[in-house]
PDB file of C-alpha atoms in Angstrom:
ATOM      1  CA  MET A   1     134.540 142.286  11.108  1.00  0.00           C
ATOM      2  CA  SER A   2     133.070 143.414   7.798  1.00  0.00           C
ATOM      3  CA  ALA A   3     129.632 142.128   6.867  1.00  0.00           C
ATOM      4  CA  THR A   4     130.799 140.796   3.517  1.00  0.00           C
ATOM      5  CA  LYS A   5     133.793 138.557   3.100  1.00  0.00           C
ATOM      6  CA  LYS A   6     135.632 137.505  -0.020  1.00  0.00           C
ATOM      7  CA  PHE A   7     135.014 133.794  -0.430  1.00  0.00           C
ATOM      8  CA  MET A   8     137.184 131.782  -2.813  1.00  0.00           C
ATOM      9  CA  TYR A   9     136.246 128.231  -3.687  1.00  0.00           C
ATOM     10  CA  VAL A  10     139.233 126.430  -5.179  1.00  0.00           C
ATOM     11  CA  ASN A  11     138.317 123.452  -7.356  1.00  0.00           C
ATOM     12  CA  ARG A  12     141.291 121.223  -8.017  1.00  0.00           C
ATOM     13  CA  LYS A  13     139.889 117.794  -8.847  1.00  0.00           C
ATOM     14  CA  ALA A  14     138.343 116.136 -11.892  1.00  0.00           C
ATOM     15  CA  PRO A  15     134.518 116.093 -11.861  1.00  0.00           C
ATOM     16  CA  TYR A  16     134.167 112.331 -11.557  1.00  0.00           C
ATOM     17  CA  GLY A  17     136.252 109.660  -9.859  1.00  0.00           C
ATOM     18  CA  THR A  18     135.772 111.350  -6.497  1.00  0.00           C
ATOM     19  CA  ILE A  19     132.860 113.267  -5.041  1.00  0.00           C
ATOM     20  CA  TYR A  20     134.819 116.430  -4.197  1.00  0.00           C
ATOM     21  CA  ALA A  21     133.724 118.437  -7.255  1.00  0.00           C
ATOM     22  CA  TRP A  22     130.027 117.722  -6.777  1.00  0.00           C
ATOM     23  CA  GLU A  23     130.052 118.346  -3.039  1.00  0.00           C
ATOM     24  CA  ALA A  24     132.042 121.553  -3.618  1.00  0.00           C
ATOM     25  CA  LEU A  25     129.361 122.791  -5.993  1.00  0.00           C
ATOM     26  CA  GLU A  26     126.765 122.076  -3.308  1.00  0.00           C
ATOM     27  CA  VAL A  27     128.640 124.348  -0.895  1.00  0.00           C
ATOM     28  CA  VAL A  28     128.789 127.116  -3.513  1.00  0.00           C
ATOM     29  CA  LEU A  29     125.032 126.889  -4.154  1.00  0.00           C
ATOM     30  CA  ILE A  30     124.154 126.928  -0.438  1.00  0.00           C
ATOM     31  CA  GLY A  31     126.745 129.620   0.238  1.00  0.00           C
ATOM     32  CA  ALA A  32     125.230 131.878  -2.418  1.00  0.00           C
ATOM     33  CA  ALA A  33     122.324 132.532  -0.034  1.00  0.00           C
ATOM     34  CA  PHE A  34     124.713 134.190   2.428  1.00  0.00           C
ATOM     35  CA  GLU A  35     125.424 137.106   0.079  1.00  0.00           C
ATOM     36  CA  GLN A  36     129.185 137.070   0.327  1.00  0.00           C
ATOM     37  CA  ASP A  37     131.601 138.197  -2.402  1.00  0.00           C
ATOM     38  CA  VAL A  38     132.082 134.818  -4.080  1.00  0.00           C
ATOM     39  CA  SER A  39     134.741 133.683  -6.528  1.00  0.00           C
ATOM     40  CA  LEU A  40     135.545 130.262  -7.929  1.00  0.00           C
ATOM     41  CA  ALA A  41     138.896 129.086  -9.229  1.00  0.00           C
ATOM     42  CA  PHE A  42     139.521 126.037 -11.369  1.00  0.00           C
ATOM     43  CA  ILE A  43     143.074 124.740 -11.332  1.00  0.00           C
ATOM     44  CA  ASP A  44     144.871 121.439 -11.943  1.00  0.00           C
ATOM     45  CA  ASP A  45     142.393 118.692 -12.960  1.00  0.00           C
ATOM     46  CA  GLY A  46     139.642 120.999 -11.692  1.00  0.00           C
ATOM     47  CA  VAL A  47     139.552 122.592 -15.162  1.00  0.00           C
ATOM     48  CA  TYR A  48     137.905 119.395 -16.411  1.00  0.00           C
ATOM     49  CA  GLN A  49     134.846 120.298 -14.317  1.00  0.00           C
ATOM     50  CA  LEU A  50     133.972 123.033 -16.820  1.00  0.00           C
ATOM     51  CA  THR A  51     134.482 121.096 -20.051  1.00  0.00           C
ATOM     52  CA  LYS A  52     131.472 121.102 -22.346  1.00  0.00           C
ATOM     53  CA  GLY A  53     129.723 118.051 -23.746  1.00  0.00           C
ATOM     54  CA  GLN A  54     130.203 115.857 -20.681  1.00  0.00           C
ATOM     55  CA  ASP A  55     128.485 112.485 -20.958  1.00  0.00           C
ATOM     56  CA  THR A  56     128.332 110.361 -17.810  1.00  0.00           C
ATOM     57  CA  LYS A  57     126.039 107.610 -19.080  1.00  0.00           C
ATOM     58  CA  GLY A  58     128.853 105.067 -19.136  1.00  0.00           C
ATOM     59  CA  LEU A  59     129.747 105.963 -15.545  1.00  0.00           C
ATOM     60  CA  GLU A  60     126.131 105.679 -14.399  1.00  0.00           C
ATOM     61  CA  MET A  61     126.677 108.865 -12.434  1.00  0.00           C
ATOM     62  CA  LYS A  62     124.688 112.067 -12.340  1.00  0.00           C
ATOM     63  CA  ASN A  63     125.982 114.595 -14.861  1.00  0.00           C
ATOM     64  CA  PHE A  64     126.062 117.746 -12.771  1.00  0.00           C
ATOM     65  CA  SER A  65     127.942 119.883 -15.319  1.00  0.00           C
ATOM     66  CA  PRO A  66     124.773 121.786 -16.421  1.00  0.00           C
ATOM     67  CA  THR A  67     124.599 123.224 -12.887  1.00  0.00           C
ATOM     68  CA  TYR A  68     127.649 125.415 -13.547  1.00  0.00           C
ATOM     69  CA  SER A  69     125.632 127.386 -16.089  1.00  0.00           C
ATOM     70  CA  ALA A  70     123.175 128.291 -13.293  1.00  0.00           C
ATOM     71  CA  LEU A  71     125.871 129.989 -11.211  1.00  0.00           C
ATOM     72  CA  GLY A  72     125.237 133.321 -12.933  1.00  0.00           C
ATOM     73  CA  ASP A  73     121.655 133.241 -11.643  1.00  0.00           C
ATOM     74  CA  TYR A  74     123.086 132.901  -8.135  1.00  0.00           C
ATOM     75  CA  GLU A  75     125.202 136.026  -8.747  1.00  0.00           C
ATOM     76  CA  VAL A  76     128.321 133.880  -8.798  1.00  0.00           C
ATOM     77  CA  ASN A  77     130.075 135.413 -11.771  1.00  0.00           C
ATOM     78  CA  LYS A  78     133.766 135.558 -10.956  1.00  0.00           C
ATOM     79  CA  ILE A  79     135.074 132.266 -12.279  1.00  0.00           C
ATOM     80  CA  TYR A  80     138.843 132.090 -12.621  1.00  0.00           C
ATOM     81  CA  VAL A  81     140.371 129.413 -14.836  1.00  0.00           C
ATOM     82  CA  GLU A  82     144.115 128.956 -14.641  1.00  0.00           C
ATOM     83  CA  LYS A  83     145.728 129.225 -18.052  1.00  0.00           C
ATOM     84  CA  GLU A  84     148.631 126.894 -17.306  1.00  0.00           C
ATOM     85  CA  SER A  85     146.324 124.140 -16.025  1.00  0.00           C
ATOM     86  CA  LEU A  86     144.325 124.299 -19.259  1.00  0.00           C
ATOM     87  CA  GLU A  87     147.441 124.248 -21.427  1.00  0.00           C
ATOM     88  CA  GLU A  88     149.039 121.375 -19.506  1.00  0.00           C
ATOM     89  CA  ARG A  89     145.960 119.301 -20.370  1.00  0.00           C
ATOM     90  CA  GLY A  90     145.797 120.317 -24.029  1.00  0.00           C
ATOM     91  CA  LEU A  91     142.634 122.343 -23.481  1.00  0.00           C
ATOM     92  CA  THR A  92     141.589 125.828 -24.558  1.00  0.00           C
ATOM     93  CA  LEU A  93     138.702 128.082 -23.546  1.00  0.00           C
ATOM     94  CA  ASP A  94     136.765 126.650 -26.512  1.00  0.00           C
ATOM     95  CA  ASP A  95     136.676 123.284 -24.740  1.00  0.00           C
ATOM     96  CA  LEU A  96     134.869 124.823 -21.761  1.00  0.00           C
ATOM     97  CA  GLN A  97     131.230 125.734 -21.252  1.00  0.00           C
ATOM     98  CA  HIS A  98     130.421 129.346 -22.101  1.00  0.00           C
ATOM     99  CA  LEU A  99     129.375 130.652 -18.701  1.00  0.00           C
ATOM    100  CA  VAL A 100     127.621 134.015 -18.553  1.00  0.00           C
ATOM    101  CA  TRP A 101     125.728 136.247 -16.156  1.00  0.00           C
ATOM    102  CA  GLU A 102     123.293 139.123 -16.610  1.00  0.00           C
ATOM    103  CA  ASP A 103     124.454 142.510 -15.338  1.00  0.00           C
ATOM    104  CA  GLU A 104     121.352 144.227 -13.992  1.00  0.00           C
ATOM    105  CA  ASP A 105     123.278 147.505 -13.671  1.00  0.00           C
ATOM    106  CA  ASP A 106     123.928 147.400 -17.423  1.00  0.00           C
ATOM    107  CA  ASP A 107     120.421 146.735 -18.779  1.00  0.00           C
ATOM    108  CA  TYR A 108     120.824 143.007 -18.084  1.00  0.00           C
ATOM    109  CA  ALA A 109     123.620 142.682 -20.600  1.00  0.00           C
ATOM    110  CA  GLU A 110     124.994 139.163 -20.824  1.00  0.00           C
ATOM    111  CA  LYS A 111     128.619 139.045 -19.760  1.00  0.00           C
ATOM    112  CA  ASP A 112     131.264 136.333 -19.594  1.00  0.00           C
ATOM    113  CA  SER A 113     131.815 134.811 -16.156  1.00  0.00           C
ATOM    114  CA  ILE A 114     135.061 133.018 -16.967  1.00  0.00           C
ATOM    115  CA  ARG A 115     138.293 134.918 -16.498  1.00  0.00           C
ATOM    116  CA  LEU A 116     141.358 133.211 -17.920  1.00  0.00           C
ATOM    117  CA  VAL A 117     144.278 134.049 -15.651  1.00  0.00           C
ATOM    118  CA  SER A 118     147.889 133.007 -15.345  1.00  0.00           C
ATOM    119  CA  ARG A 119     149.198 131.152 -12.310  1.00  0.00           C
ATOM    120  CA  ALA A 120     150.896 134.344 -11.118  1.00  0.00           C
ATOM    121  CA  GLU A 121     147.745 136.411 -11.565  1.00  0.00           C
ATOM    122  CA  LEU A 122     145.722 133.818  -9.682  1.00  0.00           C
ATOM    123  CA  ALA A 123     148.187 134.005  -6.799  1.00  0.00           C
ATOM    124  CA  ASP A 124     147.385 137.714  -6.529  1.00  0.00           C
ATOM    125  CA  VAL A 125     143.653 136.962  -6.563  1.00  0.00           C
ATOM    126  CA  PHE A 126     144.123 134.370  -3.803  1.00  0.00           C
ATOM    127  CA  ALA A 127     146.111 136.831  -1.705  1.00  0.00           C
ATOM    128  CA  ASP A 128     143.140 139.202  -1.760  1.00  0.00           C
ATOM    129  CA  GLN A 129     140.633 136.693  -0.302  1.00  0.00           C
ATOM    130  CA  ASP A 130     139.284 136.431   3.243  1.00  0.00           C
ATOM    131  CA  VAL A 131     138.217 132.780   3.125  1.00  0.00           C
ATOM    132  CA  MET A 132     139.642 129.947   1.033  1.00  0.00           C
ATOM    133  CA  PHE A 133     137.698 126.733   0.543  1.00  0.00           C
ATOM    134  CA  ASN A 134     139.730 123.927  -0.972  1.00  0.00           C
ATOM    135  CA  PHE A 135     138.073 121.070  -2.779  1.00  0.00           C
TER     136      PHE A 135
ATOM    137  CA  MET B   1     141.595 133.840  17.645  1.00  0.00           C
ATOM    138  CA  LYS B   2     138.303 132.353  16.522  1.00  0.00           C
ATOM    139  CA  PHE B   3     138.534 129.274  14.271  1.00  0.00           C
ATOM    140  CA  THR B   4     136.185 127.127  12.256  1.00  0.00           C
ATOM    141  CA  ILE B   5     137.646 123.731  11.375  1.00  0.00           C
ATOM    142  CA  GLN B   6     136.572 121.773   8.307  1.00  0.00           C
ATOM    143  CA  VAL B   7     137.335 118.037   8.171  1.00  0.00           C
ATOM    144  CA  ASN B   8     137.061 116.499   4.707  1.00  0.00           C
ATOM    145  CA  GLU B   9     138.368 112.967   5.215  1.00  0.00           C
ATOM    146  CA  GLY B  10     137.251 109.916   7.142  1.00  0.00           C
ATOM    147  CA  PRO B  11     139.050 108.464  10.164  1.00  0.00           C
ATOM    148  CA  TYR B  12     141.782 105.804   9.906  1.00  0.00           C
ATOM    149  CA  GLN B  13     142.057 106.141   6.108  1.00  0.00           C
ATOM    150  CA  HIS B  14     143.691 109.555   6.188  1.00  0.00           C
ATOM    151  CA  GLN B  15     145.864 111.675   8.448  1.00  0.00           C
ATOM    152  CA  ALA B  16     143.604 114.708   7.941  1.00  0.00           C
ATOM    153  CA  THR B  17     141.191 113.761  10.694  1.00  0.00           C
ATOM    154  CA  ASP B  18     143.959 113.153  13.257  1.00  0.00           C
ATOM    155  CA  SER B  19     145.604 116.435  12.286  1.00  0.00           C
ATOM    156  CA  ALA B  20     142.302 118.274  12.649  1.00  0.00           C
ATOM    157  CA  TYR B  21     141.803 116.770  16.110  1.00  0.00           C
ATOM    158  CA  GLN B  22     145.335 117.661  17.229  1.00  0.00           C
ATOM    159  CA  PHE B  23     144.999 121.174  15.838  1.00  0.00           C
ATOM    160  CA  THR B  24     141.646 121.705  17.544  1.00  0.00           C
ATOM    161  CA  LYS B  25     142.918 120.361  20.866  1.00  0.00           C
ATOM    162  CA  ALA B  26     146.084 122.465  20.719  1.00  0.00           C
ATOM    163  CA  ALA B  27     144.172 125.612  19.788  1.00  0.00           C
ATOM    164  CA  LEU B  28     141.803 125.136  22.735  1.00  0.00           C
ATOM    165  CA  GLU B  29     144.718 124.531  25.108  1.00  0.00           C
ATOM    166  CA  LYS B  30     146.276 127.785  23.894  1.00  0.00           C
ATOM    167  CA  GLY B  31     143.074 129.623  24.754  1.00  0.00           C
ATOM    168  CA  HIS B  32     141.715 130.064  21.234  1.00  0.00           C
ATOM    169  CA  GLU B  33     138.045 129.738  20.436  1.00  0.00           C
ATOM    170  CA  ILE B  34     136.709 126.997  18.159  1.00  0.00           C
ATOM    171  CA  PHE B  35     133.489 128.371  16.737  1.00  0.00           C
ATOM    172  CA  ARG B  36     132.614 125.094  15.073  1.00  0.00           C
ATOM    173  CA  VAL B  37     134.063 121.876  13.631  1.00  0.00           C
ATOM    174  CA  PHE B  38     132.329 120.970  10.395  1.00  0.00           C
ATOM    175  CA  PHE B  39     132.564 117.475   8.918  1.00  0.00           C
ATOM    176  CA  TYR B  40     132.130 117.140   5.158  1.00  0.00           C
ATOM    177  CA  HIS B  41     132.759 114.573   2.407  1.00  0.00           C
ATOM    178  CA  ASP B  42     133.972 111.332   4.085  1.00  0.00           C
ATOM    179  CA  GLY B  43     134.700 113.437   7.158  1.00  0.00           C
ATOM    180  CA  VAL B  44     131.154 112.656   8.286  1.00  0.00           C
ATOM    181  CA  ASN B  45     132.434 109.184   9.190  1.00  0.00           C
ATOM    182  CA  ASN B  46     134.153 110.770  12.186  1.00  0.00           C
ATOM    183  CA  GLY B  47     130.741 110.869  13.826  1.00  0.00           C
ATOM    184  CA  THR B  48     129.553 107.270  13.949  1.00  0.00           C
ATOM    185  CA  ARG B  49     129.489 105.774  17.433  1.00  0.00           C
ATOM    186  CA  LEU B  50     129.649 102.262  15.928  1.00  0.00           C
ATOM    187  CA  THR B  51     133.332 102.770  15.161  1.00  0.00           C
ATOM    188  CA  THR B  52     135.240 100.029  16.995  1.00  0.00           C
ATOM    189  CA  PRO B  53     139.003 100.160  16.454  1.00  0.00           C
ATOM    190  CA  PRO B  54     141.305  97.548  18.044  1.00  0.00           C
ATOM    191  CA  GLN B  55     141.983  98.298  21.709  1.00  0.00           C
ATOM    192  CA  ASP B  56     145.623  99.196  21.150  1.00  0.00           C
ATOM    193  CA  ASP B  57     144.683 101.942  18.681  1.00  0.00           C
ATOM    194  CA  ARG B  58     143.299 105.442  19.288  1.00  0.00           C
ATOM    195  CA  ASN B  59     139.540 105.809  19.130  1.00  0.00           C
ATOM    196  CA  VAL B  60     139.106 108.779  16.813  1.00  0.00           C
ATOM    197  CA  VAL B  61     135.362 109.120  17.357  1.00  0.00           C
ATOM    198  CA  ASN B  62     135.548 108.947  21.151  1.00  0.00           C
ATOM    199  CA  ARG B  63     138.325 111.525  21.158  1.00  0.00           C
ATOM    200  CA  TRP B  64     136.079 114.015  19.356  1.00  0.00           C
ATOM    201  CA  SER B  65     133.173 113.263  21.698  1.00  0.00           C
ATOM    202  CA  GLU B  66     135.357 113.733  24.784  1.00  0.00           C
ATOM    203  CA  LEU B  67     136.834 116.970  23.443  1.00  0.00           C
ATOM    204  CA  ALA B  68     133.334 118.237  22.691  1.00  0.00           C
ATOM    205  CA  ALA B  69     132.129 117.431  26.213  1.00  0.00           C
ATOM    206  CA  LYS B  70     135.143 119.077  27.824  1.00  0.00           C
ATOM    207  CA  HIS B  71     135.047 122.287  25.774  1.00  0.00           C
ATOM    208  CA  ASP B  72     131.390 122.476  24.749  1.00  0.00           C
ATOM    209  CA  LEU B  73     132.461 122.122  21.093  1.00  0.00           C
ATOM    210  CA  ASP B  74     129.954 122.379  18.247  1.00  0.00           C
ATOM    211  CA  LEU B  75     130.618 119.316  16.069  1.00  0.00           C
ATOM    212  CA  VAL B  76     128.444 119.512  12.958  1.00  0.00           C
ATOM    213  CA  ILE B  77     128.018 116.810  10.318  1.00  0.00           C
ATOM    214  CA  CYS B  78     126.719 117.824   6.892  1.00  0.00           C
ATOM    215  CA  VAL B  79     123.284 116.325   6.385  1.00  0.00           C
ATOM    216  CA  ALA B  80     123.580 115.638   2.646  1.00  0.00           C
ATOM    217  CA  ALA B  81     127.010 114.040   2.972  1.00  0.00           C
ATOM    218  CA  ALA B  82     125.804 112.075   6.023  1.00  0.00           C
ATOM    219  CA  GLN B  83     122.736 110.740   4.245  1.00  0.00           C
ATOM    220  CA  ARG B  84     124.875 109.464   1.378  1.00  0.00           C
ATOM    221  CA  ARG B  85     127.191 107.689   3.787  1.00  0.00           C
ATOM    222  CA  GLY B  86     124.745 106.353   6.365  1.00  0.00           C
ATOM    223  CA  ILE B  87     125.312 108.609   9.378  1.00  0.00           C
ATOM    224  CA  VAL B  88     121.933 108.919  11.085  1.00  0.00           C
ATOM    225  CA  ASP B  89     120.541 110.638  14.176  1.00  0.00           C
ATOM    226  CA  GLU B  90     117.033 110.228  15.575  1.00  0.00           C
ATOM    227  CA  GLY B  91     115.537 112.993  13.468  1.00  0.00           C
ATOM    228  CA  GLU B  92     117.028 111.643  10.242  1.00  0.00           C
ATOM    229  CA  ALA B  93     116.037 108.091  11.141  1.00  0.00           C
ATOM    230  CA  SER B  94     112.395 109.010  11.629  1.00  0.00           C
ATOM    231  CA  ARG B  95     112.306 111.262   8.544  1.00  0.00           C
ATOM    232  CA  ASN B  96     113.857 108.630   6.301  1.00  0.00           C
ATOM    233  CA  GLY B  97     112.321 105.477   7.768  1.00  0.00           C
ATOM    234  CA  LYS B  98     115.578 104.022   9.100  1.00  0.00           C
ATOM    235  CA  ASP B  99     115.522 101.455  11.884  1.00  0.00           C
ATOM    236  CA  ALA B 100     118.685 102.594  13.672  1.00  0.00           C
ATOM    237  CA  THR B 101     120.809 105.592  14.553  1.00  0.00           C
ATOM    238  CA  ASN B 102     124.584 105.756  14.803  1.00  0.00           C
ATOM    239  CA  ILE B 103     125.565 109.348  15.552  1.00  0.00           C
ATOM    240  CA  ALA B 104     128.150 109.686  18.307  1.00  0.00           C
ATOM    241  CA  PRO B 105     127.699 111.841  21.445  1.00  0.00           C
ATOM    242  CA  GLY B 106     128.572 115.507  20.950  1.00  0.00           C
ATOM    243  CA  PHE B 107     127.875 115.504  17.203  1.00  0.00           C
ATOM    244  CA  ARG B 108     124.828 116.970  15.471  1.00  0.00           C
ATOM    245  CA  ILE B 109     123.591 116.817  11.887  1.00  0.00           C
ATOM    246  CA  SER B 110     122.870 120.076  10.082  1.00  0.00           C
ATOM    247  CA  GLY B 111     123.257 121.787   6.717  1.00  0.00           C
ATOM    248  CA  LEU B 112     126.087 123.296   4.700  1.00  0.00           C
ATOM    249  CA  GLY B 113     124.921 126.725   5.821  1.00  0.00           C
ATOM    250  CA  GLN B 114     126.634 125.917   9.128  1.00  0.00           C
ATOM    251  CA  LEU B 115     129.956 125.704   7.286  1.00  0.00           C
ATOM    252  CA  VAL B 116     129.419 128.994   5.449  1.00  0.00           C
ATOM    253  CA  GLU B 117     128.291 130.691   8.661  1.00  0.00           C
ATOM    254  CA  GLY B 118     131.402 129.355  10.378  1.00  0.00           C
ATOM    255  CA  ALA B 119     133.593 130.888   7.677  1.00  0.00           C
ATOM    256  CA  ILE B 120     131.820 134.224   8.059  1.00  0.00           C
ATOM    257  CA  GLN B 121     131.877 134.294  11.862  1.00  0.00           C
ATOM    258  CA  SER B 122     135.448 133.045  12.367  1.00  0.00           C
ATOM    259  CA  GLU B 123     138.743 134.773  11.786  1.00  0.00           C
ATOM    260  CA  ARG B 124     140.197 131.644  10.193  1.00  0.00           C
ATOM    261  CA  LEU B 125     138.717 128.679   8.354  1.00  0.00           C
ATOM    262  CA  VAL B 126     141.187 125.804   8.515  1.00  0.00           C
ATOM    263  CA  VAL B 127     140.547 122.920   6.128  1.00  0.00           C
ATOM    264  CA  PHE B 128     141.933 119.429   6.683  1.00  0.00           C
ATOM    265  CA  GLY B 129     142.040 117.031   3.737  1.00  0.00           C
ATOM    266  CA  ASP B 130     143.638 116.712   0.293  1.00  0.00           C
TER     267      ASP B 130
END
């Protein structure tokens, strides 16, 4: 068994209304300490998790959306967003947070974490994983 | 094969917990190894010994406890999810000033690292829930 596995966290649900999105993010943050090869995918209503300008005051719930911008610091920088899921909801990349990470092998250049992929491309990414977490 | 099982839904509300139990039991009977069963989200509610279903129904919690005793299973409840939902063992009760405990025999409370470790150590992670 190889020391490093490819971990894929699949986020499929809207950020509020259920607790799945928040508790999924908790797994990602804890899991980052285990130094695996981590990817995240946002599909279906999961794409709403990354929308910018979230305001949860009316819900009286914790707004955890700023935490996604910390993922780069945890070396979680492969974030796949499914193109079709965005389009089906009338969203574009401009509606999402701009998530970046610093590449220490490239003089700490700031690079985009989000990779916009088609459903078919994402299927190929999934096929390449060792572990799939579904939330 | 070595499995880690993740249960994401509570008992009685959702088929996921029954399916996870049946899968775990069948895998053990076939000679497979269950590295760990990890309870997350409302799945932590599988581990309260105060569960009291009508007598003509299955007792989901007791079934897990009995399976754990028979096969020396490691049943782990996520501490953060458990605290939100009121699943308490003696350690958590004393740390948080609670006057009771309700964790069922065979279960233990620990962190999400146990889930990630399970995924690393096992050949398959099987997730039950929507």
